[in-house]
PDB file of C-alpha atoms in Angstrom:
ATOM      1  CA  MET A   1      13.430  -7.526 -19.465  1.00  0.00           C
ATOM      2  CA  HIS A   2      10.488  -7.405 -21.855  1.00  0.00           C
ATOM      3  CA  LEU A   3       7.011  -7.651 -20.292  1.00  0.00           C
ATOM      4  CA  THR A   4       4.010  -9.122 -22.073  1.00  0.00           C
ATOM      5  CA  VAL A   5       0.356  -8.741 -21.111  1.00  0.00           C
ATOM      6  CA  VAL A   6      -1.761 -11.734 -22.068  1.00  0.00           C
ATOM      7  CA  CYS A   7      -5.195 -13.000 -21.049  1.00  0.00           C
ATOM      8  CA  THR A   8      -5.537 -16.404 -19.437  1.00  0.00           C
ATOM      9  CA  ALA A   9      -7.208 -17.893 -22.519  1.00  0.00           C
ATOM     10  CA  ASP A  10      -4.144 -17.066 -24.621  1.00  0.00           C
ATOM     11  CA  LEU A  11      -1.685 -18.839 -22.333  1.00  0.00           C
ATOM     12  CA  GLY A  12      -2.800 -22.274 -23.513  1.00  0.00           C
ATOM     13  CA  PRO A  13      -2.054 -25.526 -21.683  1.00  0.00           C
ATOM     14  CA  ALA A  14       1.744 -25.212 -21.997  1.00  0.00           C
ATOM     15  CA  GLY A  15       1.692 -21.620 -20.763  1.00  0.00           C
ATOM     16  CA  LEU A  16      -0.484 -22.553 -17.793  1.00  0.00           C
ATOM     17  CA  ARG A  17       1.896 -25.379 -16.855  1.00  0.00           C
ATOM     18  CA  ALA A  18       4.889 -23.021 -17.137  1.00  0.00           C
ATOM     19  CA  LEU A  19       3.112 -20.422 -15.019  1.00  0.00           C
ATOM     20  CA  ARG A  20       2.301 -22.964 -12.323  1.00  0.00           C
ATOM     21  CA  ARG A  21       5.961 -24.098 -12.263  1.00  0.00           C
ATOM     22  CA  LEU A  22       7.107 -20.497 -11.780  1.00  0.00           C
ATOM     23  CA  LEU A  23       4.608 -19.888  -8.978  1.00  0.00           C
ATOM     24  CA  ASP A  24       5.443 -23.153  -7.207  1.00  0.00           C
ATOM     25  CA  THR A  25       9.140 -22.244  -7.398  1.00  0.00           C
ATOM     26  CA  ALA A  26       8.698 -18.628  -6.326  1.00  0.00           C
ATOM     27  CA  PHE A  27       6.384 -19.418  -3.405  1.00  0.00           C
ATOM     28  CA  GLY A  28       8.011 -22.709  -2.486  1.00  0.00           C
ATOM     29  CA  PRO A  29       9.166 -23.513   1.023  1.00  0.00           C
ATOM     30  CA  GLY A  30      12.744 -22.869   1.950  1.00  0.00           C
ATOM     31  CA  ASP A  31      13.299 -19.866  -0.320  1.00  0.00           C
ATOM     32  CA  ALA A  32      14.095 -17.204   2.251  1.00  0.00           C
ATOM     33  CA  ARG A  33      14.503 -14.531  -0.427  1.00  0.00           C
ATOM     34  CA  GLY A  34      10.908 -14.580  -1.585  1.00  0.00           C
ATOM     35  CA  PRO A  35       8.381 -12.042  -0.263  1.00  0.00           C
ATOM     36  CA  ASP A  36       6.014 -14.841   0.698  1.00  0.00           C
ATOM     37  CA  ALA A  37       8.657 -17.489   1.365  1.00  0.00           C
ATOM     38  CA  GLY A  38       7.327 -20.674   2.853  1.00  0.00           C
ATOM     39  CA  GLU A  39       3.662 -19.862   2.240  1.00  0.00           C
ATOM     40  CA  PRO A  40       1.970 -22.591   0.222  1.00  0.00           C
ATOM     41  CA  PHE A  41       0.848 -21.889  -3.293  1.00  0.00           C
ATOM     42  CA  ASP A  42      -2.047 -24.289  -3.595  1.00  0.00           C
ATOM     43  CA  ASP A  43      -4.663 -25.033  -6.253  1.00  0.00           C
ATOM     44  CA  ASP A  44      -7.039 -22.367  -4.892  1.00  0.00           C
ATOM     45  CA  ALA A  45      -4.295 -19.741  -5.075  1.00  0.00           C
ATOM     46  CA  PHE A  46      -3.562 -20.750  -8.667  1.00  0.00           C
ATOM     47  CA  ASP A  47      -7.259 -20.599  -9.538  1.00  0.00           C
ATOM     48  CA  HIS A  48      -7.454 -17.072  -8.082  1.00  0.00           C
ATOM     49  CA  ALA A  49      -4.799 -15.912 -10.556  1.00  0.00           C
ATOM     50  CA  LEU A  50      -6.745 -17.118 -13.610  1.00  0.00           C
ATOM     51  CA  GLY A  51      -9.442 -15.467 -15.695  1.00  0.00           C
ATOM     52  CA  GLY A  52      -7.956 -12.014 -16.059  1.00  0.00           C
ATOM     53  CA  VAL A  53      -4.764 -10.661 -17.530  1.00  0.00           C
ATOM     54  CA  HIS A  54      -1.225 -11.757 -16.789  1.00  0.00           C
ATOM     55  CA  VAL A  55       1.864  -9.588 -16.859  1.00  0.00           C
ATOM     56  CA  LEU A  56       4.712 -11.900 -17.792  1.00  0.00           C
ATOM     57  CA  ALA A  57       8.442 -11.348 -17.775  1.00  0.00           C
ATOM     58  CA  GLY A  58      10.064 -13.702 -20.236  1.00  0.00           C
ATOM     59  CA  PRO A  59       8.321 -15.932 -22.747  1.00  0.00           C
ATOM     60  CA  PRO A  60       4.937 -17.437 -21.825  1.00  0.00           C
ATOM     61  CA  CYS A  61       6.460 -20.910 -22.104  1.00  0.00           C
ATOM     62  CA  ALA A  62       9.206 -20.053 -19.563  1.00  0.00           C
ATOM     63  CA  PRO A  63       8.280 -16.951 -17.537  1.00  0.00           C
ATOM     64  CA  VAL A  64      10.628 -15.638 -14.853  1.00  0.00           C
ATOM     65  CA  GLY A  65       8.178 -13.067 -13.464  1.00  0.00           C
ATOM     66  CA  HIS A  66       4.411 -12.805 -13.184  1.00  0.00           C
ATOM     67  CA  ALA A  67       1.531 -10.760 -11.814  1.00  0.00           C
ATOM     68  CA  ALA A  68      -2.183 -11.221 -12.549  1.00  0.00           C
ATOM     69  CA  VAL A  69      -5.043  -8.743 -12.442  1.00  0.00           C
ATOM     70  CA  VAL A  70      -8.472 -10.325 -12.104  1.00  0.00           C
ATOM     71  CA  THR A  71     -11.834  -8.623 -11.806  1.00  0.00           C
ATOM     72  CA  ARG A  72     -13.579  -8.803  -8.456  1.00  0.00           C
ATOM     73  CA  ARG A  73     -16.374  -6.852  -6.819  1.00  0.00           C
ATOM     74  CA  VAL A  74     -15.543  -5.140  -3.563  1.00  0.00           C
ATOM     75  CA  LEU A  75     -18.366  -3.472  -1.654  1.00  0.00           C
ATOM     76  CA  HIS A  76     -17.673  -0.146   0.029  1.00  0.00           C
ATOM     77  CA  ASP A  77     -20.215   2.226   1.526  1.00  0.00           C
ATOM     78  CA  GLY A  78     -23.082   0.596  -0.380  1.00  0.00           C
ATOM     79  CA  VAL A  79     -21.339   0.550  -3.778  1.00  0.00           C
ATOM     80  CA  ALA A  80     -20.069  -2.548  -5.615  1.00  0.00           C
ATOM     81  CA  LEU A  81     -16.727  -1.393  -7.007  1.00  0.00           C
ATOM     82  CA  ARG A  82     -15.190  -2.946 -10.127  1.00  0.00           C
ATOM     83  CA  THR A  83     -11.867  -3.934  -8.625  1.00  0.00           C
ATOM     84  CA  GLY A  84      -8.650  -5.032 -10.256  1.00  0.00           C
ATOM     85  CA  TYR A  85      -7.465  -7.600  -7.761  1.00  0.00           C
ATOM     86  CA  VAL A  86      -3.778  -8.451  -7.990  1.00  0.00           C
ATOM     87  CA  GLU A  87      -2.783 -12.083  -7.619  1.00  0.00           C
ATOM     88  CA  ALA A  88       0.326 -14.234  -7.769  1.00  0.00           C
ATOM     89  CA  VAL A  89       3.036 -11.587  -7.981  1.00  0.00           C
ATOM     90  CA  ALA A  90       6.192 -13.662  -8.289  1.00  0.00           C
ATOM     91  CA  VAL A  91       9.752 -13.528  -9.546  1.00  0.00           C
ATOM     92  CA  ASP A  92      11.889 -16.600 -10.057  1.00  0.00           C
ATOM     93  CA  PRO A  93      14.497 -16.709  -7.248  1.00  0.00           C
ATOM     94  CA  ALA A  94      17.334 -16.585  -9.795  1.00  0.00           C
ATOM     95  CA  HIS A  95      16.027 -13.251 -11.165  1.00  0.00           C
ATOM     96  CA  ARG A  96      15.288 -11.377  -7.939  1.00  0.00           C
ATOM     97  CA  GLY A  97      16.957  -8.159  -6.906  1.00  0.00           C
ATOM     98  CA  GLY A  98      17.134  -6.590 -10.353  1.00  0.00           C
ATOM     99  CA  GLY A  99      13.925  -4.565 -10.341  1.00  0.00           C
ATOM    100  CA  LEU A 100      11.722  -7.095 -12.089  1.00  0.00           C
ATOM    101  CA  GLY A 101       9.101  -7.018  -9.324  1.00  0.00           C
ATOM    102  CA  GLY A 102       8.928  -3.231  -9.655  1.00  0.00           C
ATOM    103  CA  ALA A 103       8.535  -3.467 -13.423  1.00  0.00           C
ATOM    104  CA  LEU A 104       5.683  -5.961 -12.977  1.00  0.00           C
ATOM    105  CA  MET A 105       3.944  -3.683 -10.469  1.00  0.00           C
ATOM    106  CA  SER A 106       4.333  -0.623 -12.727  1.00  0.00           C
ATOM    107  CA  GLU A 107       2.474  -2.462 -15.472  1.00  0.00           C
ATOM    108  CA  VAL A 108      -0.113  -3.735 -12.981  1.00  0.00           C
ATOM    109  CA  GLY A 109      -0.683  -0.139 -11.863  1.00  0.00           C
ATOM    110  CA  ARG A 110      -1.246   0.939 -15.468  1.00  0.00           C
ATOM    111  CA  ILE A 111      -3.805  -1.848 -15.962  1.00  0.00           C
ATOM    112  CA  VAL A 112      -5.655  -1.072 -12.725  1.00  0.00           C
ATOM    113  CA  ARG A 113      -5.720   2.687 -13.325  1.00  0.00           C
ATOM    114  CA  GLY A 114      -6.926   2.187 -16.889  1.00  0.00           C
ATOM    115  CA  GLY A 115      -9.747  -0.270 -16.272  1.00  0.00           C
ATOM    116  CA  TYR A 116     -10.940  -0.311 -12.684  1.00  0.00           C
ATOM    117  CA  ARG A 117     -12.317   1.940  -9.970  1.00  0.00           C
ATOM    118  CA  LEU A 118     -10.139   0.345  -7.311  1.00  0.00           C
ATOM    119  CA  GLY A 119      -7.107  -1.872  -7.075  1.00  0.00           C
ATOM    120  CA  ALA A 120      -6.718  -4.292  -4.175  1.00  0.00           C
ATOM    121  CA  LEU A 121      -4.373  -7.069  -3.119  1.00  0.00           C
ATOM    122  CA  GLY A 122      -3.388  -9.139  -0.122  1.00  0.00           C
ATOM    123  CA  ALA A 123       0.265  -8.986   0.936  1.00  0.00           C
ATOM    124  CA  THR A 124       2.637 -10.180   3.578  1.00  0.00           C
ATOM    125  CA  GLU A 125       4.429  -7.497   5.551  1.00  0.00           C
ATOM    126  CA  ARG A 126       7.632  -8.226   3.674  1.00  0.00           C
ATOM    127  CA  ALA A 127       6.026  -7.925   0.216  1.00  0.00           C
ATOM    128  CA  ALA A 128       4.196  -4.720   1.187  1.00  0.00           C
ATOM    129  CA  ARG A 129       7.359  -2.635   0.676  1.00  0.00           C
ATOM    130  CA  LEU A 130       7.234  -3.308  -3.061  1.00  0.00           C
ATOM    131  CA  TYR A 131       3.573  -2.355  -3.292  1.00  0.00           C
ATOM    132  CA  HIS A 132       4.021   0.837  -1.256  1.00  0.00           C
ATOM    133  CA  ARG A 133       6.711   2.012  -3.676  1.00  0.00           C
ATOM    134  CA  HIS A 134       4.094   1.789  -6.434  1.00  0.00           C
ATOM    135  CA  GLY A 135       1.378   3.795  -4.698  1.00  0.00           C
ATOM    136  CA  TRP A 136      -0.533   1.026  -2.947  1.00  0.00           C
ATOM    137  CA  ARG A 137      -1.579   1.780   0.636  1.00  0.00           C
ATOM    138  CA  ARG A 138      -2.428  -0.531   3.498  1.00  0.00           C
ATOM    139  CA  TRP A 139      -6.143  -0.557   4.266  1.00  0.00           C
ATOM    140  CA  ASP A 140      -6.566   0.125   7.978  1.00  0.00           C
ATOM    141  CA  GLY A 141     -10.358   0.036   7.997  1.00  0.00           C
ATOM    142  CA  PRO A 142     -12.625  -2.924   8.672  1.00  0.00           C
ATOM    143  CA  LEU A 143     -12.756  -5.883   6.286  1.00  0.00           C
ATOM    144  CA  GLY A 144     -15.389  -8.438   5.463  1.00  0.00           C
ATOM    145  CA  ALA A 145     -16.442 -11.018   2.929  1.00  0.00           C
ATOM    146  CA  LEU A 146     -19.766 -11.702   1.274  1.00  0.00           C
ATOM    147  CA  THR A 147     -20.159 -15.423   1.976  1.00  0.00           C
ATOM    148  CA  PRO A 148     -22.976 -17.860   1.138  1.00  0.00           C
ATOM    149  CA  THR A 149     -24.355 -17.163   4.632  1.00  0.00           C
ATOM    150  CA  GLY A 150     -24.070 -13.372   4.407  1.00  0.00           C
ATOM    151  CA  VAL A 151     -21.414 -10.791   5.199  1.00  0.00           C
ATOM    152  CA  VAL A 152     -18.848 -11.887   7.772  1.00  0.00           C
ATOM    153  CA  ASP A 153     -16.019  -9.879   9.279  1.00  0.00           C
ATOM    154  CA  THR A 154     -12.470 -10.923   8.321  1.00  0.00           C
ATOM    155  CA  PRO A 155     -10.426  -9.278  11.099  1.00  0.00           C
ATOM    156  CA  ASP A 156      -7.479 -11.652  10.640  1.00  0.00           C
ATOM    157  CA  GLU A 157      -6.790  -9.965   7.285  1.00  0.00           C
ATOM    158  CA  ARG A 158      -6.412  -6.520   8.844  1.00  0.00           C
ATOM    159  CA  GLY A 159      -3.103  -4.992   7.848  1.00  0.00           C
ATOM    160  CA  SER A 160      -2.554  -7.333   4.901  1.00  0.00           C
ATOM    161  CA  VAL A 161      -4.985  -5.789   2.397  1.00  0.00           C
ATOM    162  CA  HIS A 162      -3.648  -2.944   0.260  1.00  0.00           C
ATOM    163  CA  VAL A 163      -5.601  -0.647  -2.023  1.00  0.00           C
ATOM    164  CA  LEU A 164      -4.992   1.630  -4.981  1.00  0.00           C
ATOM    165  CA  PRO A 165      -8.014   3.950  -5.297  1.00  0.00           C
ATOM    166  CA  VAL A 166      -8.543   5.108  -8.879  1.00  0.00           C
ATOM    167  CA  ASP A 167     -11.719   7.191  -8.998  1.00  0.00           C
ATOM    168  CA  VAL A 168     -13.407   6.441  -5.714  1.00  0.00           C
ATOM    169  CA  PRO A 169     -12.911   7.990  -2.279  1.00  0.00           C
ATOM    170  CA  LEU A 170     -12.525   5.390   0.435  1.00  0.00           C
ATOM    171  CA  ASP A 171     -13.694   5.988   3.990  1.00  0.00           C
ATOM    172  CA  PRO A 172     -11.591   3.938   6.431  1.00  0.00           C
ATOM    173  CA  ALA A 173     -14.494   4.003   8.898  1.00  0.00           C
ATOM    174  CA  ARG A 174     -16.509   1.908   6.407  1.00  0.00           C
ATOM    175  CA  ALA A 175     -15.703  -1.717   5.601  1.00  0.00           C
ATOM    176  CA  LEU A 176     -14.304  -3.143   2.407  1.00  0.00           C
ATOM    177  CA  VAL A 177     -16.221  -6.348   1.670  1.00  0.00           C
ATOM    178  CA  CYS A 178     -14.855  -8.770  -0.923  1.00  0.00           C
ATOM    179  CA  ASP A 179     -16.810 -11.246  -2.983  1.00  0.00           C
ATOM    180  CA  TRP A 180     -16.828 -14.959  -2.134  1.00  0.00           C
ATOM    181  CA  ARG A 181     -14.320 -17.485  -3.434  1.00  0.00           C
ATOM    182  CA  ASP A 182     -12.788 -20.757  -2.242  1.00  0.00           C
ATOM    183  CA  GLY A 183      -9.483 -20.578  -0.370  1.00  0.00           C
ATOM    184  CA  GLU A 184      -8.114 -17.261   0.847  1.00  0.00           C
ATOM    185  CA  LEU A 185     -10.843 -14.641   0.643  1.00  0.00           C
ATOM    186  CA  TRP A 186      -8.514 -11.645   0.390  1.00  0.00           C
TER     187      TRP A 186
END
């Protein structure tokens, strides 16, 4: 299936509505085939996927697959790393099992390697298999978030954050600290 890379601004209102329908369907409750089945896809999660670039499978007005790469700053060992953070990787349930998720992640990898120092994403254990096949590795070091009240540890996220280092060595003895946002921090 043909993939298109488009920035959020070029999706337009109809494209944004179509994207939200896909994500609600793909992450909806009761779909046992989805990597994040039963986890809610709320307004904060949708907001996290906006403002960067979208890899779409199918036409923007009726996508059947999606992954977003948005820019975030992740602190590591005193350096604020330009990070391509991957959001809202989803395939319509009717199109799963044919390699579309892998095709989306191949294009995501190209985008991250070409424009960022680090790639990062949060994943369920089930979805992690897809990411591992594309070079992403689970981060086993400490995690934190830069909040309005300072840096706080986020130990509950341990094991769910995956990274794709591009041009930066990562020391697992040192924390990765993400920037602040509403909803899920990682």
